Short mmCIF file of C-alpha atoms and ligand atoms in Angstrom, two decimals:
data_model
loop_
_atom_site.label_atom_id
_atom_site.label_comp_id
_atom_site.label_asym_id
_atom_site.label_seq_id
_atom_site.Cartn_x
_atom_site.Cartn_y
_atom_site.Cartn_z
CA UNK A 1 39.83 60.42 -16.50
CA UNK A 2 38.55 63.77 -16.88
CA UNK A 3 37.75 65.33 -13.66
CA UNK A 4 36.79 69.11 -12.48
CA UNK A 5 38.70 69.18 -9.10
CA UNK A 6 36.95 72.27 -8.31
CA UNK A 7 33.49 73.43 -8.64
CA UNK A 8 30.71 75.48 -6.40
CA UNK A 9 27.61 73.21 -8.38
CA UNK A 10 25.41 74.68 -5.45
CA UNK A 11 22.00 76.20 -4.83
CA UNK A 12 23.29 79.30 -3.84
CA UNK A 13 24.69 79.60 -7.33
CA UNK A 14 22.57 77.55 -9.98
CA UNK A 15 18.67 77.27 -9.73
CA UNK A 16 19.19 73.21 -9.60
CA UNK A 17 22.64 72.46 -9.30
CA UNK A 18 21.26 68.47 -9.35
CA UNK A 19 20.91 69.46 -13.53
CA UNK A 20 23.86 71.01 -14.01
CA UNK A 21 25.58 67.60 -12.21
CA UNK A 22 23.87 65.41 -14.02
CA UNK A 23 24.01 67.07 -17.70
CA UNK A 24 28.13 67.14 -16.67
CA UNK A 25 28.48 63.34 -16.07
CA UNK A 26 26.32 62.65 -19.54
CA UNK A 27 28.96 64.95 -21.20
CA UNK A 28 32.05 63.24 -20.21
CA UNK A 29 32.70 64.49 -17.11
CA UNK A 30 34.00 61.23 -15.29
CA UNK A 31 34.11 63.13 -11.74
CA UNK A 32 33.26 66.36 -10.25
CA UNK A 33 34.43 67.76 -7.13
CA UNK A 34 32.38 69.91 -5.42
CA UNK A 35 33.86 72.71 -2.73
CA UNK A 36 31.92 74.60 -0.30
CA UNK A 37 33.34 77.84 1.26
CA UNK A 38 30.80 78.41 4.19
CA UNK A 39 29.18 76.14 6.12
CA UNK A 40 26.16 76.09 4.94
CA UNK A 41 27.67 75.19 1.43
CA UNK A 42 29.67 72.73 3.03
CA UNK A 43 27.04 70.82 4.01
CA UNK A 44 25.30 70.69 0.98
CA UNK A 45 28.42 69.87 -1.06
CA UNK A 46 28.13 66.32 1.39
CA UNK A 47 24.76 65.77 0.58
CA UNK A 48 25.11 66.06 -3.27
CA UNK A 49 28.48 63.88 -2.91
CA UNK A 50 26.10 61.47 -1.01
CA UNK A 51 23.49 61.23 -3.55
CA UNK A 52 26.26 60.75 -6.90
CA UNK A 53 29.29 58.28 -7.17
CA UNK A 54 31.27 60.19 -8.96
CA UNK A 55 30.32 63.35 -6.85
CA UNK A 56 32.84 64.07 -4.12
CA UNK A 57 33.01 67.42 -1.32
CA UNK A 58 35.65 69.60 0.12
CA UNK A 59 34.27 71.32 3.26
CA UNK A 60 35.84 74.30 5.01
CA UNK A 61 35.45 78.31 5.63
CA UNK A 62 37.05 80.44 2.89
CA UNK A 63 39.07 83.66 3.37
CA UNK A 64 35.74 86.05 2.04
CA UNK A 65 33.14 83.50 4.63
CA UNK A 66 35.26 84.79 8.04
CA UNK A 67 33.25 86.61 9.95
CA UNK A 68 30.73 83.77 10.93
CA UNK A 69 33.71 81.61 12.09
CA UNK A 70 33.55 81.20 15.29
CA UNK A 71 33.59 77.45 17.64
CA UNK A 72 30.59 76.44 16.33
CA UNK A 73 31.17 76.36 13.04
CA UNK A 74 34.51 74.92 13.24
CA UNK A 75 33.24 72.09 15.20
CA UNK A 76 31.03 71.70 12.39
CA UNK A 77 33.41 71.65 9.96
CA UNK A 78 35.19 69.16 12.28
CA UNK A 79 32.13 66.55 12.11
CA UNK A 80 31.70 67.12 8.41
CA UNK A 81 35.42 66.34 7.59
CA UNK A 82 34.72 62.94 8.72
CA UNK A 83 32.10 62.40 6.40
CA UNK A 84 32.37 59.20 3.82
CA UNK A 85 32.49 61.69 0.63
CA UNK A 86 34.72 64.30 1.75
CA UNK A 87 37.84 64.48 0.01
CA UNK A 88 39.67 67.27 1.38
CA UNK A 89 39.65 69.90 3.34
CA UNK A 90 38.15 73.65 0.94
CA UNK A 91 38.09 75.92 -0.41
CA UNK A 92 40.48 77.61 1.95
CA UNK A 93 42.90 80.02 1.90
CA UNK A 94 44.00 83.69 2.37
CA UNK A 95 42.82 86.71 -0.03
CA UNK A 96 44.79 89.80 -0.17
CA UNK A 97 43.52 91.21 -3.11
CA UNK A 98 40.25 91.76 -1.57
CA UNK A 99 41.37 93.03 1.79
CA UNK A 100 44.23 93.32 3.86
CA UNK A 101 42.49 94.54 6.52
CA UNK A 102 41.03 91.20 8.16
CA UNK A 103 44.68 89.29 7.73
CA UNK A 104 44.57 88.19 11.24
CA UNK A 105 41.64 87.06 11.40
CA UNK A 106 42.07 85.36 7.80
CA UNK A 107 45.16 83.52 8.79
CA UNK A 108 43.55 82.32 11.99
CA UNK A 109 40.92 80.26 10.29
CA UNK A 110 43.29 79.22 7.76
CA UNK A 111 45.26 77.59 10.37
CA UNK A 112 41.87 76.27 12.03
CA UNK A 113 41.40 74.54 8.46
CA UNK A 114 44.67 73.43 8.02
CA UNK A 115 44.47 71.64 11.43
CA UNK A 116 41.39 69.97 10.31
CA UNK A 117 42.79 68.88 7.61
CA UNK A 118 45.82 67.60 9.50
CA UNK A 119 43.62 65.65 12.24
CA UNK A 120 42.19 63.64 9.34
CA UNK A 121 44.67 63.21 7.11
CA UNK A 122 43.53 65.02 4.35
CA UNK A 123 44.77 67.27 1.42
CA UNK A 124 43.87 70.63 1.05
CA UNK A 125 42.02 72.69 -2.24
CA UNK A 126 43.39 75.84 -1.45
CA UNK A 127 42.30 80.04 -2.51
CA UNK A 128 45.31 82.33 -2.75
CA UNK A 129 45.59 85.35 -3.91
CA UNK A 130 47.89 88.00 -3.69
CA UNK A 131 49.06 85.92 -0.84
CA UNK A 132 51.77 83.69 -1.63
CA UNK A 133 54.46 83.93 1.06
CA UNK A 134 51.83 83.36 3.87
CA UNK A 135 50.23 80.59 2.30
CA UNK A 136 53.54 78.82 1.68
CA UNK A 137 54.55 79.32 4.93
CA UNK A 138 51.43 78.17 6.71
CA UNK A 139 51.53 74.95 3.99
CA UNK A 140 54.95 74.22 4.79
CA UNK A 141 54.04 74.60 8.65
CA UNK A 142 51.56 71.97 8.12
CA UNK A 143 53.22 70.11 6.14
CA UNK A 144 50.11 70.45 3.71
CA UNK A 145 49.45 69.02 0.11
CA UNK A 146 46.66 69.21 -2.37
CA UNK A 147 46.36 71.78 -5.01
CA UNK A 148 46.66 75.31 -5.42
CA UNK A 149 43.61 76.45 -7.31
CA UNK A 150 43.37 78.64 -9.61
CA UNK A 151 46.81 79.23 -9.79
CA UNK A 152 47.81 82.69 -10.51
CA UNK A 153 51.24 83.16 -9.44
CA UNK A 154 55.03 83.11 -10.87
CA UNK A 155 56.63 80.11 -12.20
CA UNK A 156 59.40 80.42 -9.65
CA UNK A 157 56.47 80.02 -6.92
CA UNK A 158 54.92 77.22 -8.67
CA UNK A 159 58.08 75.38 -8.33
CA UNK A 160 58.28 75.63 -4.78
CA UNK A 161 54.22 74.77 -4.13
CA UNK A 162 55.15 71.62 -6.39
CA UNK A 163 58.02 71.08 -4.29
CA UNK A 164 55.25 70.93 -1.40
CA UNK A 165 53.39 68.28 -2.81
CA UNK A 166 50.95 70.48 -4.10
CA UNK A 167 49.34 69.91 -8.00
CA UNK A 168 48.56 73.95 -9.78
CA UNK A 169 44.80 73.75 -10.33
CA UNK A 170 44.13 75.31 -13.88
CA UNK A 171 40.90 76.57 -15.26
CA UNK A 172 39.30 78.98 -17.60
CA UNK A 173 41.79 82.15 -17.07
CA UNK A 174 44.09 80.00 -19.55
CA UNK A 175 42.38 80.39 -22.22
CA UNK A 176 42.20 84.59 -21.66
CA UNK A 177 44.20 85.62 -24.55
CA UNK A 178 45.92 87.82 -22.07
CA UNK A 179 46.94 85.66 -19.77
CA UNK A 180 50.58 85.23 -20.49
CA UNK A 181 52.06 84.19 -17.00
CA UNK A 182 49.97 81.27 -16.36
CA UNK A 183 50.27 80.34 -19.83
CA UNK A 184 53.97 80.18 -19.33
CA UNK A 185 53.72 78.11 -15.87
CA UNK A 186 51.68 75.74 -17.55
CA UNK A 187 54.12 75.27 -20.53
CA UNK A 188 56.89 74.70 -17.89
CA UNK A 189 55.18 72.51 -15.56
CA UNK A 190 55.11 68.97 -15.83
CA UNK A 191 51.86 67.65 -17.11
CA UNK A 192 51.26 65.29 -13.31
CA UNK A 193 52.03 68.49 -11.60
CA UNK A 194 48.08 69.67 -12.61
CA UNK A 195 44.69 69.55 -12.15
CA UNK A 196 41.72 71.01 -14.15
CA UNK A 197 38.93 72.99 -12.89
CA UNK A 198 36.23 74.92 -13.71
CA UNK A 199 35.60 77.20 -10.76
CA UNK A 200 32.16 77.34 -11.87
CA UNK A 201 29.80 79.10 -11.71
CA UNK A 202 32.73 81.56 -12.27
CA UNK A 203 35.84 82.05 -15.15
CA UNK A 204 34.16 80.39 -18.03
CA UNK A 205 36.64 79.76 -20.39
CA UNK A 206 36.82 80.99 -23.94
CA UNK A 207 34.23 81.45 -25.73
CA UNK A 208 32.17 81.67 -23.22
CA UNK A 209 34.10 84.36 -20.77
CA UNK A 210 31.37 86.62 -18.62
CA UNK A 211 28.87 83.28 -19.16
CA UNK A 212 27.94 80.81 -16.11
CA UNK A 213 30.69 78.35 -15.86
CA UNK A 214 29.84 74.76 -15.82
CA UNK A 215 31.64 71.63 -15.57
CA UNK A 216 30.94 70.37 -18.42
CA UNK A 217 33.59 73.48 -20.11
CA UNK A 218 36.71 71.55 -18.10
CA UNK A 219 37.05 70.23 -21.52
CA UNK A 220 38.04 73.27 -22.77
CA UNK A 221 40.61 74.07 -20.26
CA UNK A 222 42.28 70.43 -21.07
CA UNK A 223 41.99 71.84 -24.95
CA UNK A 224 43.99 74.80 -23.84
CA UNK A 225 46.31 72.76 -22.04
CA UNK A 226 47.02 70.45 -24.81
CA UNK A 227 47.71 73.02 -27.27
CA UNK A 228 50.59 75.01 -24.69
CA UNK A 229 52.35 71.85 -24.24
CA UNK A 230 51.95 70.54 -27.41
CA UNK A 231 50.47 66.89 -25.90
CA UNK A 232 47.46 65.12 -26.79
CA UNK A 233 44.10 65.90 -25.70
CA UNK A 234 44.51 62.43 -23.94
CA UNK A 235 47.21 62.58 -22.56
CA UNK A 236 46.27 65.82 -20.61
CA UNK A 237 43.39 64.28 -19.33
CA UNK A 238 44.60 60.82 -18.35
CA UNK A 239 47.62 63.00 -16.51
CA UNK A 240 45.92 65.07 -14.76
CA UNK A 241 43.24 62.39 -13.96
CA UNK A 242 46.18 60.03 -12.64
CA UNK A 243 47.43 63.30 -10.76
CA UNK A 244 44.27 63.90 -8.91
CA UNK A 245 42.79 60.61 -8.56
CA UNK A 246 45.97 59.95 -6.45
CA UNK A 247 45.62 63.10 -4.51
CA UNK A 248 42.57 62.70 -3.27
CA UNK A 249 42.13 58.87 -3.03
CA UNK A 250 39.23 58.94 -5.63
NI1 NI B 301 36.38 78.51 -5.96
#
């Protein structure tokens, strides 16, 4: 089962993101997961979940889409997570890399999100960057699991994420000739301990870095995979399928 656990196939980032869906499932795609980061793209993450089977929808507020939050919106959130299509709880997360500035704040909503996610028994797709020890913490707090995407960190931290429950969501940065410590993790890792993504529209994979992303290119990333750990091009994706699939109740 090849699946894109993580994809922003929106209209804030494609002209018709109903094209690039549909040309994705045609090309082998067998499911797409669709996160939102705002509200706004929450809700239309739902609505295209609603309108494909093999569509499904994170929801939540993302560490650059704080400074709308306020009780509104999380009660928003809140009705949306109950929604038939929504898998889990994302993108969420803290960003450090960006700004350090607006921790508080960023942790705060985090821990909104995380509650959400809690209250319905969900998993979590979750942003982190250049944040590790206060995501960890907060996961462990909530005794969180999901997946970590685009995992960027060491392999000692992946360890103790996978310890968490959590699968490392990998995507086009692996194939970034340059890209030796995540190249590493995923040689070490245990094939069920991932999950492929595209990220799209962003980090198209080799040969098409700088390009839009699109689901369809997860392919490529299971290629990548395949060729580090020296399995078949199957056996990545029915791992990783299995991996997710039981994750997320798909
Ligand atoms: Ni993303």
């Amino acid at each position: 089962m090849l699946i894109d656990s993580h994809c922003h196939v929106l209209k804030s980032e494609y002209e018709n993101p109903e094209v690039v869906i549909k040309k994705a499932l045609a090309s082998g795609v067998n499911k797409i997961i669709i996160n939102g980061y705002d509200l706004q793209s929450s809700f239309e993450a739902v609505n295209l979940a609603n309108k494909y089977e093999n569509v499904y929808a994170c929801v939540g507020i993302g560490p650059q889409n704080i400074s709308d939050f306020n009780d509104d919106v999380y009660q928003k959130i809140k009705i949306l997570a109950s929604r038939r299509k929504v898998v889990a709880i994302g993108e969420i997360g803290l960003d450090y890399y960006w700004t350090k500035e607006n921790k508080d704040s960023q942790i705060l909503v985090f821990k909104k999100m995380l509650g959400i996610a809690k209250e319905n028994n969900l998993p979590v797709i979750v942003h982190c960057r250049k944040a590790f020890l206060d995501t960890y913490n907060l996961l462990k707090e909530y005794n969180s699991s999901g997946i970590i995407h685009c995992y960027s960190g060491s392999l000692e931290m992946a360890s103790e994420f996978i310890k968490l429950g959590f699968l490392l969501g990998i995507g086009g940065i692996v194939t970034f000739k340059n890209a030796k410590e995540i190249k590493e993790v995923v040689r070490e890792v245990n094939i069920s301990n991932l999950s492929l993504e595209t990220d799209s529209p962003y980090l198209s994979p080799e040969p098409f870095r700088g390009k839009v992303n699109v689901p369809d290119n997860v392919i490529l990333v299971a290629k990548e995979i395949s060729k580090i750990k020296g399995l078949s091009l199957q056996e990545v994706i029915s791992e990783t399928g299995k991996a997710v699939c039981g994750k997320f109740d798909l």
